[in-house]
CSV table of C-alpha atoms in Angstrom, one decimal:
chain,number,residue,atom,x,y,z
A,432,MET,CA,122.2,58.1,89.7
A,433,PHE,CA,123.6,56.1,92.6
A,434,PHE,CA,121.1,57.4,95.1
A,435,ARG,CA,118.1,57.4,92.7
A,436,ASN,CA,118.4,53.6,92.6
A,437,TYR,CA,117.5,53.4,96.2
A,438,ARG,CA,114.7,55.8,96.5
A,439,ASN,CA,111.8,53.4,96.4
A,440,ILE,CA,112.0,52.4,100.0
A,441,GLN,CA,109.2,52.3,102.6
A,442,ILE,CA,109.6,53.5,106.1
A,443,ARG,CA,107.1,52.7,108.9
A,444,PHE,CA,106.7,55.3,111.5
A,445,SER,CA,103.8,55.9,114.0
A,446,GLY,CA,101.7,53.2,112.3
A,447,LYS,CA,102.0,54.8,108.8
A,448,VAL,CA,103.9,53.8,105.8
A,449,LEU,CA,105.8,56.8,104.3
A,450,ARG,CA,107.4,57.0,100.9
A,451,PRO,CA,109.7,60.0,100.9
A,452,ASP,CA,112.1,60.9,98.2
A,453,TYR,CA,115.4,59.9,99.7
A,454,SER,CA,117.7,57.0,99.9
A,455,GLU,CA,118.4,54.9,102.9
A,456,TRP,CA,122.1,54.6,101.7
A,457,ALA,CA,122.2,58.4,101.7
A,458,ILE,CA,120.9,58.5,105.2
A,459,VAL,CA,123.5,56.1,106.4
A,460,PHE,CA,126.2,58.1,104.6
A,461,VAL,CA,125.3,61.5,106.1
A,462,THR,CA,125.0,60.1,109.6
A,463,ALA,CA,128.3,58.4,109.2
A,464,ILE,CA,129.9,61.7,108.2
A,465,ALA,CA,128.6,63.1,111.4
A,466,SER,CA,130.1,60.3,113.4
A,467,PHE,CA,133.4,60.8,111.6
A,468,ILE,CA,133.8,64.5,112.1
A,469,SER,CA,132.7,64.4,115.8
A,470,ALA,CA,135.3,61.7,116.6
A,471,PHE,CA,137.9,63.4,114.4
A,472,ASP,CA,137.7,66.7,116.2
A,473,MET,CA,138.0,64.9,119.5
A,474,SER,CA,141.4,63.4,118.5
A,475,VAL,CA,142.9,65.8,116.1
A,476,VAL,CA,143.7,68.7,118.5
A,477,ASN,CA,145.8,66.6,120.9
A,478,ILE,CA,148.7,66.2,118.5
A,479,VAL,CA,149.1,69.9,117.8
A,480,LEU,CA,148.7,71.2,121.4
A,481,PRO,CA,152.5,72.1,121.7
A,482,VAL,CA,152.3,74.0,118.3
A,483,ILE,CA,149.2,76.0,119.4
A,484,SER,CA,150.8,76.7,122.7
A,485,LYS,CA,153.9,78.2,121.0
A,486,SER,CA,151.8,80.1,118.4
A,487,MET,CA,149.6,81.7,121.1
A,488,ASN,CA,152.3,82.1,123.7
A,489,ALA,CA,150.2,80.1,126.1
A,490,SER,CA,151.0,77.2,128.4
A,491,VAL,CA,150.2,73.6,127.3
A,492,GLY,CA,147.9,73.3,130.3
A,493,ASP,CA,145.8,76.3,129.1
A,494,VAL,CA,145.7,75.0,125.5
A,495,SER,CA,144.6,71.5,126.8
A,496,LEU,CA,141.5,73.2,128.1
A,497,SER,CA,140.4,73.5,124.5
A,498,VAL,CA,140.3,69.6,124.3
A,499,THR,CA,138.7,69.3,127.8
A,500,VAL,CA,135.9,71.7,127.2
A,501,TYR,CA,135.0,70.2,123.9
A,502,LEU,CA,134.6,66.8,125.5
A,503,LEU,CA,132.7,68.0,128.5
A,504,VAL,CA,130.2,70.2,126.5
A,505,LEU,CA,129.7,67.5,123.9
A,506,SER,CA,129.2,64.7,126.4
A,507,GLY,CA,127.1,66.9,128.7
A,508,LEU,CA,124.6,68.0,126.1
A,509,ILE,CA,124.0,64.8,124.1
A,510,LEU,CA,121.4,63.4,126.5
A,511,SER,CA,119.3,66.6,126.4
A,512,LEU,CA,119.6,67.2,122.7
A,513,GLY,CA,118.6,63.6,121.9
A,514,ARG,CA,115.4,64.2,123.9
A,515,ILE,CA,114.8,67.6,122.2
A,516,GLY,CA,115.0,65.7,118.9
A,517,ASP,CA,112.0,63.7,120.0
A,518,PHE,CA,110.0,67.0,120.3
A,519,ILE,CA,111.0,69.0,117.3
A,520,GLY,CA,112.4,66.5,114.9
A,521,PHE,CA,115.8,64.8,114.2
A,522,LYS,CA,116.5,66.5,110.9
A,523,LYS,CA,116.2,70.0,112.3
A,524,ILE,CA,118.5,69.2,115.2
A,525,PHE,CA,120.9,67.4,112.9
A,526,LEU,CA,121.2,70.2,110.3
A,527,ILE,CA,121.4,73.1,112.9
A,528,GLY,CA,124.1,71.1,114.6
A,529,PHE,CA,126.2,71.0,111.4
A,530,VAL,CA,125.7,74.8,110.9
A,531,ILE,CA,126.8,75.6,114.5
A,532,PHE,CA,129.7,73.2,114.2
A,533,ALA,CA,130.9,74.9,111.0
A,534,ILE,CA,130.7,78.3,112.7
A,535,GLY,CA,132.7,77.0,115.6
A,536,SER,CA,135.3,75.5,113.3
A,537,LEU,CA,135.8,78.8,111.4
A,538,LEU,CA,136.1,80.7,114.7
A,539,CYS,CA,138.6,78.1,115.9
A,540,GLY,CA,140.7,78.5,112.8
A,541,PHE,CA,140.7,82.3,113.2
A,542,SER,CA,141.4,82.3,116.9
A,543,PHE,CA,143.8,85.0,118.0
A,544,SER,CA,144.0,84.0,121.7
A,545,ILE,CA,143.7,80.9,123.8
A,546,GLN,CA,140.5,82.4,125.4
A,547,PHE,CA,138.9,82.8,122.0
A,548,LEU,CA,139.9,79.3,121.0
A,549,ILE,CA,138.3,77.8,124.1
A,550,ILE,CA,135.1,79.7,123.5
A,551,SER,CA,135.1,78.6,119.8
A,552,ARG,CA,135.6,75.0,120.8
A,553,ILE,CA,132.6,75.3,123.1
A,554,ILE,CA,130.5,76.5,120.1
A,555,GLN,CA,131.9,73.7,118.0
A,556,ALA,CA,131.1,71.2,120.7
A,557,ILE,CA,127.4,72.4,120.9
A,558,GLY,CA,127.0,71.7,117.2
A,559,GLY,CA,128.8,68.4,117.5
A,560,ALA,CA,126.5,67.3,120.3
A,561,MET,CA,123.4,68.1,118.2
A,562,PHE,CA,124.2,65.8,115.3
A,563,THR,CA,125.9,63.2,117.5
A,564,ALA,CA,122.9,62.9,119.7
A,565,VAL,CA,120.3,62.1,117.0
A,566,GLY,CA,122.5,60.0,114.6
A,567,PRO,CA,121.4,56.6,115.9
A,568,ALA,CA,117.8,57.8,116.2
A,569,ILE,CA,117.7,58.8,112.5
A,570,ILE,CA,119.0,55.3,111.6
A,571,THR,CA,116.4,53.7,113.9
A,572,THR,CA,113.4,55.6,112.5
A,573,ALA,CA,114.4,55.7,108.9
A,574,ILE,CA,116.1,52.4,108.2
A,575,PRO,CA,114.3,49.0,108.1
A,576,LYS,CA,115.0,46.8,111.1
A,577,GLN,CA,116.6,44.1,109.0
A,578,LYS,CA,119.3,46.7,107.9
A,579,ARG,CA,119.6,48.6,111.1
A,580,GLY,CA,122.6,46.8,112.6
A,581,LYS,CA,124.7,47.2,109.4
A,582,SER,CA,123.8,50.8,109.2
A,583,LEU,CA,124.7,51.5,112.9
A,584,GLY,CA,127.9,49.6,112.1
A,585,PHE,CA,128.9,52.1,109.4
A,586,GLN,CA,128.4,54.9,112.0
A,587,VAL,CA,130.8,53.0,114.4
A,588,SER,CA,133.3,52.5,111.5
A,589,LEU,CA,133.5,56.1,110.6
A,590,SER,CA,133.7,57.1,114.2
A,591,ALA,CA,136.7,54.7,114.6
A,592,LEU,CA,138.2,56.2,111.4
A,593,GLY,CA,137.9,59.7,112.8
A,594,PHE,CA,139.7,58.7,116.0
A,595,ALA,CA,142.3,56.8,114.1
A,596,THR,CA,143.1,59.4,111.5
A,597,GLY,CA,142.8,62.5,113.7
A,598,PRO,CA,146.4,62.5,115.1
A,599,GLY,CA,148.0,61.7,111.7
A,600,ILE,CA,146.1,64.4,109.8
A,601,GLY,CA,146.7,66.8,112.6
A,602,GLY,CA,150.4,66.3,112.4
A,603,LEU,CA,150.5,66.7,108.6
A,604,CYS,CA,148.4,69.9,108.8
A,605,SER,CA,150.6,71.3,111.5
A,606,GLU,CA,153.8,70.4,109.5
A,607,PHE,CA,152.8,71.7,106.0
A,608,LEU,CA,149.7,74.0,106.3
A,609,GLY,CA,149.6,75.3,109.9
A,610,TRP,CA,147.6,74.2,112.9
A,611,ARG,CA,144.6,76.3,111.9
A,612,TRP,CA,143.9,74.0,109.0
A,613,ILE,CA,142.8,71.2,111.3
A,614,PHE,CA,139.7,73.2,111.8
A,615,PHE,CA,139.3,74.6,108.3
A,616,LEU,CA,139.3,71.1,106.9
A,617,ASN,CA,135.9,70.5,108.7
A,618,ILE,CA,134.2,73.0,106.4
A,619,PRO,CA,134.0,70.9,103.2
A,620,ILE,CA,132.9,67.9,105.2
A,621,VAL,CA,130.2,70.0,106.9
A,622,ILE,CA,129.0,71.3,103.5
A,623,LEU,CA,128.7,67.8,102.3
A,624,GLY,CA,126.8,66.7,105.3
A,625,ILE,CA,124.4,69.6,105.1
A,626,TYR,CA,123.8,69.0,101.4
A,627,PHE,CA,122.9,65.3,101.8
A,628,GLY,CA,121.1,66.0,105.0
A,629,ARG,CA,118.8,68.5,103.6
A,630,LYS,CA,118.1,66.4,100.5
A,631,TYR,CA,117.7,62.9,102.0
A,632,LEU,CA,117.0,63.0,105.7
A,633,PRO,CA,113.3,62.3,106.5
A,634,ASP,CA,111.5,65.3,108.0
A,635,ILE,CA,109.5,63.4,110.6
A,636,THR,CA,108.4,65.3,113.7
A,637,LYS,CA,105.6,65.1,116.2
A,638,ASN,CA,105.4,68.9,116.4
A,639,VAL,CA,105.1,68.8,120.1
A,640,GLY,CA,107.3,71.8,120.7
A,641,LEU,CA,109.4,72.6,123.7
A,642,ARG,CA,106.8,74.4,125.9
A,643,HIS,CA,106.9,71.8,128.6
A,644,PHE,CA,110.5,70.7,128.1
A,645,ASP,CA,112.3,70.0,131.4
A,646,LEU,CA,114.8,72.8,131.3
A,647,PHE,CA,115.9,72.4,134.9
A,648,GLY,CA,116.5,68.7,134.3
A,649,MET,CA,118.5,69.5,131.2
A,650,MET,CA,120.8,71.8,133.2
A,651,ALA,CA,121.1,69.3,136.1
A,652,SER,CA,122.0,66.5,133.7
A,653,PHE,CA,124.6,68.7,132.1
A,654,VAL,CA,126.2,69.6,135.4
A,655,CYS,CA,126.0,66.0,136.5
A,656,ILE,CA,127.6,64.5,133.4
A,657,ALA,CA,130.2,67.3,132.9
A,658,SER,CA,131.3,67.2,136.6
A,659,LEU,CA,131.7,63.5,136.7
A,660,LEU,CA,133.6,63.4,133.4
A,661,LEU,CA,135.7,66.4,134.5
A,662,GLY,CA,136.6,64.3,137.6
A,663,PHE,CA,137.6,61.4,135.5
A,664,SER,CA,139.7,63.7,133.2
A,665,LEU,CA,141.5,65.4,136.1
A,666,TYR,CA,142.2,62.0,137.6
A,667,GLN,CA,144.5,61.5,134.6
A,668,VAL,CA,146.4,64.7,135.4
A,669,PRO,CA,149.4,64.2,137.7
A,670,GLY,CA,149.3,66.4,140.7
A,671,THR,CA,145.5,66.9,140.8
A,672,SER,CA,144.6,67.2,144.5
A,673,ASP,CA,142.2,64.8,146.1
A,674,SER,CA,140.0,67.7,147.2
A,675,THR,CA,139.6,68.8,143.6
A,676,LEU,CA,138.6,65.4,142.5
A,677,LEU,CA,136.2,65.0,145.5
A,678,LEU,CA,134.6,68.3,144.6
A,679,CYS,CA,133.9,67.2,141.0
A,680,PHE,CA,132.3,64.0,142.2
A,681,VAL,CA,130.3,65.7,144.9
A,682,VAL,CA,128.9,68.3,142.6
A,683,GLY,CA,128.0,65.5,140.1
A,684,CYS,CA,126.2,63.5,142.7
A,685,ILE,CA,124.3,66.6,143.9
A,686,ALA,CA,123.3,67.4,140.3
A,687,LEU,CA,122.2,63.8,139.9
A,688,CYS,CA,119.9,64.0,142.9
A,689,ALA,CA,118.5,67.3,141.5
A,690,PHE,CA,118.0,65.7,138.2
A,691,ILE,CA,116.1,62.7,139.6
A,692,ILE,CA,113.8,65.0,141.6
A,693,SER,CA,113.1,67.1,138.5
A,694,GLU,CA,112.4,64.1,136.5
A,695,LYS,CA,109.7,62.9,138.8
A,696,ARG,CA,107.9,66.3,138.8
A,697,SER,CA,108.2,67.1,135.1
A,698,LYS,CA,105.3,66.6,132.7
A,699,HIS,CA,107.8,65.9,129.9
A,700,PRO,CA,110.9,64.5,131.6
A,701,LEU,CA,114.3,64.3,130.0
A,702,ILE,CA,114.3,60.6,130.4
A,703,TYR,CA,111.3,59.0,128.7
A,704,PRO,CA,109.1,57.4,131.4
A,705,GLY,CA,109.7,53.7,131.8
A,706,ILE,CA,112.5,53.5,129.2
A,707,PHE,CA,114.8,51.7,131.7
A,708,ARG,CA,112.1,49.2,132.6
A,709,ASN,CA,112.9,47.4,129.5
A,710,LYS,CA,115.6,44.8,130.5
A,711,ASN,CA,117.2,44.7,127.1
A,712,PHE,CA,117.6,48.5,127.1
A,713,THR,CA,119.0,48.7,130.6
A,714,LEU,CA,121.4,45.7,130.3
A,715,GLY,CA,122.5,47.0,126.9
A,716,VAL,CA,123.4,50.4,128.3
A,717,ILE,CA,125.4,49.0,131.2
A,718,SER,CA,127.2,46.6,128.8
A,719,CYS,CA,128.0,49.5,126.5
A,720,ILE,CA,129.6,51.5,129.4
A,721,VAL,CA,131.7,48.6,130.5
A,722,VAL,CA,132.9,47.6,127.0
A,723,MET,CA,133.8,51.2,126.1
A,724,ALA,CA,135.7,51.5,129.4
A,725,LEU,CA,137.7,48.4,128.6
A,726,PHE,CA,138.3,49.6,125.0
A,727,SER,CA,139.6,53.0,126.1
A,728,GLY,CA,141.5,51.6,129.1
A,729,VAL,CA,143.6,49.2,127.0
A,730,THR,CA,144.2,51.9,124.4
A,731,TYR,CA,145.4,54.2,127.1
A,732,LEU,CA,147.6,51.7,129.0
A,733,LEU,CA,149.3,49.8,126.1
A,734,PRO,CA,151.5,52.7,124.9
A,735,TYR,CA,153.0,52.8,128.5
A,736,TYR,CA,153.8,49.1,128.2
A,737,LEU,CA,155.3,49.5,124.7
A,738,ILE,CA,157.4,52.7,125.3
A,739,GLY,CA,158.0,52.8,129.0
A,740,PHE,CA,158.3,49.0,129.7
A,741,ARG,CA,159.6,47.5,126.5
A,742,LYS,CA,161.5,50.7,125.4
A,743,LEU,CA,160.2,50.7,121.9
A,744,ASP,CA,160.5,53.6,119.6
A,745,PRO,CA,157.5,55.9,119.8
A,746,ILE,CA,157.0,55.8,116.1
A,747,LEU,CA,156.9,52.0,116.1
A,748,SER,CA,154.6,52.1,119.1
A,749,GLY,CA,152.3,54.4,117.3
A,750,LEU,CA,152.1,52.1,114.3
A,751,ILE,CA,151.4,49.1,116.5
A,752,MET,CA,148.5,51.0,118.0
A,753,THR,CA,147.2,52.5,114.8
A,754,ALA,CA,147.3,49.6,112.4
A,755,PRO,CA,144.8,47.4,114.3
A,756,ALA,CA,142.5,50.5,114.8
A,757,VAL,CA,142.3,51.1,111.0
A,758,MET,CA,141.8,47.4,110.3
A,759,SER,CA,139.0,47.1,112.9
A,760,ILE,CA,136.9,49.7,110.9
A,761,ILE,CA,135.7,46.9,108.6
A,762,VAL,CA,134.4,44.9,111.5
A,763,ALA,CA,131.6,47.1,112.7
A,764,PRO,CA,129.4,46.8,109.6
A,765,ILE,CA,130.0,43.1,109.3
A,766,SER,CA,129.0,42.5,112.9
A,767,GLY,CA,125.9,44.7,112.5
A,768,TRP,CA,125.0,42.7,109.3
A,769,LEU,CA,125.3,39.5,111.3
A,770,ALA,CA,123.1,41.0,114.0
A,771,ASP,CA,120.5,41.8,111.4
A,772,ILE,CA,120.5,38.2,110.4
A,773,ASN,CA,121.0,36.3,113.7
A,774,GLY,CA,119.9,38.9,116.3
A,775,SER,CA,122.0,41.1,118.5
A,776,ARG,CA,122.2,38.7,121.4
A,777,MET,CA,124.2,36.0,119.7
A,778,VAL,CA,126.7,38.3,118.0
A,779,SER,CA,127.2,40.2,121.3
A,780,ILE,CA,127.9,37.0,123.1
A,781,GLY,CA,130.5,36.0,120.6
A,782,CYS,CA,132.2,39.4,120.7
A,783,ILE,CA,132.4,39.4,124.5
A,784,ILE,CA,133.8,35.9,124.6
A,785,ILE,CA,136.5,37.0,122.2
A,786,THR,CA,137.2,40.0,124.3
A,787,ILE,CA,137.6,37.8,127.4
A,788,ILE,CA,140.2,35.8,125.4
A,789,ALA,CA,141.9,38.9,124.3
A,790,PHE,CA,142.4,40.2,127.8
A,791,PHE,CA,143.6,36.9,129.0
A,792,LEU,CA,146.3,37.0,126.3
A,793,PHE,CA,147.2,40.5,127.3
A,794,SER,CA,147.7,39.3,130.9
A,795,THR,CA,150.5,37.0,129.6
A,796,LEU,CA,152.6,39.9,128.2
A,797,ASN,CA,156.2,39.9,129.6
A,798,ASP,CA,159.7,41.1,128.7
A,799,THR,CA,160.1,38.6,125.8
A,800,THR,CA,156.7,38.8,124.1
A,801,GLY,CA,157.3,39.4,120.4
A,802,ILE,CA,156.1,42.5,118.6
A,803,LEU,CA,154.1,40.5,116.1
A,804,VAL,CA,152.4,38.6,119.0
A,805,ILE,CA,151.4,41.9,120.6
A,806,VAL,CA,150.0,43.1,117.3
A,807,VAL,CA,147.9,39.9,117.0
A,808,TYR,CA,146.6,40.3,120.6
A,809,LEU,CA,145.7,44.0,119.9
A,810,ILE,CA,144.0,43.1,116.6
A,811,ILE,CA,141.8,40.5,118.5
A,812,MET,CA,141.0,43.0,121.2
A,813,ARG,CA,140.2,45.9,118.8
A,814,PHE,CA,138.1,43.6,116.6
A,815,SER,CA,136.0,42.2,119.4
A,816,THR,CA,135.3,45.5,121.2
A,817,THR,CA,134.6,47.4,117.9
A,818,ALA,CA,132.4,44.5,116.7
A,819,PHE,CA,130.4,44.7,119.9
A,820,SER,CA,129.3,48.3,119.3
A,821,SER,CA,127.0,47.5,116.3
A,822,PRO,CA,124.8,44.7,117.8
A,823,ASN,CA,124.8,46.5,121.2
A,824,GLY,CA,123.5,49.7,119.5
A,825,ARG,CA,121.0,47.7,117.6
A,826,LEU,CA,119.8,46.1,120.8
A,827,ILE,CA,119.5,49.4,122.7
A,828,MET,CA,117.7,51.3,119.9
A,829,SER,CA,115.4,48.4,119.1
A,830,SER,CA,114.4,48.2,122.7
A,831,CYS,CA,113.2,51.7,123.3
A,832,PRO,CA,109.6,52.8,123.2
A,833,GLN,CA,108.2,54.3,120.0
A,834,GLY,CA,108.5,58.0,120.1
A,835,ALA,CA,111.6,57.9,122.4
A,836,GLU,CA,114.2,57.1,119.7
A,837,GLY,CA,116.0,60.5,120.2
A,838,ASN,CA,116.1,59.9,124.0
A,839,ALA,CA,117.5,56.4,123.5
A,840,SER,CA,120.0,57.7,121.0
A,841,GLY,CA,121.2,60.3,123.5
A,842,ILE,CA,121.5,57.8,126.2
A,843,LEU,CA,123.5,55.4,123.9
A,844,MET,CA,126.0,58.1,122.9
A,845,THR,CA,126.3,59.3,126.5
A,846,ALA,CA,127.0,55.8,127.6
A,847,ARG,CA,129.7,55.5,125.0
A,848,TYR,CA,131.5,58.7,125.9
A,849,ALA,CA,131.1,58.1,129.7
A,850,GLY,CA,132.6,54.6,129.3
A,851,MET,CA,135.6,55.9,127.3
A,852,ASN,CA,136.4,58.5,130.0
A,853,ALA,CA,135.8,56.1,132.9
A,854,GLY,CA,138.0,53.4,131.4
A,855,ILE,CA,141.2,55.4,131.5
A,856,ALA,CA,140.6,56.3,135.2
A,857,LEU,CA,139.7,52.8,135.9
A,858,PHE,CA,142.8,51.3,134.5
A,859,GLN,CA,145.0,53.9,136.1
A,860,THR,CA,143.4,53.1,139.5
A,861,ILE,CA,143.8,49.4,139.1
A,862,PHE,CA,147.5,49.8,138.2
A,863,ALA,CA,148.1,52.2,141.1
A,864,VAL,CA,146.3,50.0,143.7
A,865,ARG,CA,148.5,47.0,142.6
A,866,MET,CA,151.6,49.1,143.1
A,867,TYR,CA,150.4,50.1,146.6
A,868,ILE,CA,149.9,46.4,147.4
A,869,GLU,CA,153.5,45.8,146.2
A,870,GLY,CA,154.6,48.3,148.9
A,871,VAL,CA,154.9,51.6,147.1
A,872,PRO,CA,153.9,54.3,149.6
A,873,ARG,CA,150.8,56.3,148.7
A,874,ASP,CA,152.0,59.8,149.3
A,875,GLY,CA,150.5,61.6,146.3
A,876,THR,CA,153.7,61.6,144.2
A,877,PRO,CA,153.7,60.0,140.7
A,878,LEU,CA,154.5,56.3,140.5
A,879,VAL,CA,157.0,56.8,137.6
A,880,GLY,CA,160.5,56.4,139.0
A,881,ARG,CA,159.4,54.7,142.1
A,882,ILE,CA,158.6,51.3,140.8
A,883,THR,CA,160.8,48.6,139.5
A,884,HIS,CA,160.7,46.8,136.2
A,885,ALA,CA,159.2,43.7,137.8
A,886,MET,CA,156.6,45.8,139.6
A,887,SER,CA,155.5,47.4,136.4
A,888,LEU,CA,155.0,44.0,134.7
A,889,THR,CA,152.9,42.8,137.7
A,890,GLY,CA,150.8,46.0,137.4
A,891,TYR,CA,150.1,45.5,133.7
A,892,GLN,CA,149.3,41.9,134.1
A,893,THR,CA,146.9,42.7,137.0
A,894,VAL,CA,145.1,45.3,135.0
A,895,TYR,CA,144.4,43.0,132.1
A,896,LEU,CA,143.2,40.2,134.5
A,897,VAL,CA,140.8,42.6,136.1
A,898,ALA,CA,139.6,43.7,132.7
A,899,MET,CA,139.1,40.0,131.8
A,900,VAL,CA,136.9,39.6,134.8
A,901,LEU,CA,134.9,42.7,134.0
A,902,ALA,CA,134.4,41.3,130.4
A,903,ALA,CA,133.2,38.0,132.0
A,904,LEU,CA,130.7,39.9,134.1
A,905,THR,CA,129.5,41.7,130.9
A,906,LEU,CA,129.0,38.4,129.2
A,907,ILE,CA,126.6,37.5,132.0
A,908,LEU,CA,124.6,40.7,131.4
A,909,VAL,CA,124.4,39.9,127.7
A,910,LEU,CA,123.3,36.4,128.4
A,911,TYR,CA,120.3,37.8,130.3
A,912,THR,CA,119.1,39.9,127.3
A,913,ARG,CA,116.6,38.5,124.9
A,914,ASP,CA,116.8,38.8,121.1
A,915,GLU,CA,114.7,41.6,119.7
A,916,THR,CA,113.4,39.3,117.0
A,917,GLN,CA,111.6,37.2,119.6
């Protein structure tokens, strides 16, 4: 009965008014489920790595590959799969993705070796990339513009919920049910997604097919994105040689050049022709990458301040980090709703201004800053960066050419994941450079144990000041955008 009350909606697509038998609320619900489960499976495995390592008699490093390959495959395929959705239809990609994800989850749960687990995680990531890539595109084509920001906000909220609850649920499953249940729990969620997806998602396709699809461009884009993200990931691993990092970035750059050449020659390029000529779209994507980098960077660095510098209990530190994350979930739909009313530009400007203030406050942290004060600062930062995602996504998706919604959706999600990975490496680099300026020799050995308490504080404050400057530069980019309603 709940969904029947919303079925009399009209959706405009390709100049025609369609009256399908589905609910816009059901569409938002099913795409939000996809956002949740994708984010959940990115975060849930981390907490049980030692348990899996012991169970399979494998090193933690080998088990960590199950996390790395999931992220690399997911991020590397999103761009291509979003474009494929433009050709064969978003509903088909979305539902097939859920089926593949379910198969991968079952295989992960029944894994008998670390090699089998890694292969299963790759299968799981392929499915996750499919429904992640077309989620915003489904919202854009199926939800009226005046409700689009709020709908995209629900997706962001469920994604944040997945990231926030993953470690906790993973720990509980490991303790009481066994680590395999972190994968088996996906199955009822997937069944729910498939049921609502089949029943309510619009089946809109141009029936172009994939005969002229740029397969070489797809492979080049995957190698480019995966290599660069692998470089950022390995940068976080102590002891990784400079030659290994250089190889990752060189391969990524070569693949990028090959991708650009392929795009110019293809009849149906992976990047919709002229999509980046729209100033709103381009500035929105750049802003998305920077804000996600700032978001992930502070999330990565703050526990080091709390545990390593302030010597707080890990449990207390975890609560300090988790509570604002859960609270911030309500912000994304509200900011999206405000963007629907006032336009994305004004809401984005307000979010970035608050972000600038938050990083300035973080730069004042010292030995005596109260725990409650830190929590307040963190709430301000999490609220502002989370709230930015909805109007930013609305701006990007509303600025893409008609018929390229899947491509824009893939670019948006790739930008988010790329920003999250780049942010950790960025904050690490800024902190390290500040230590080298302080006189710590750059000999390739870890900084831990070689820096004083005062030097650590200087490093943290410098990182947050640089983040504040980057947020200010992002504000300039947002100021140059124009409201989609104009």
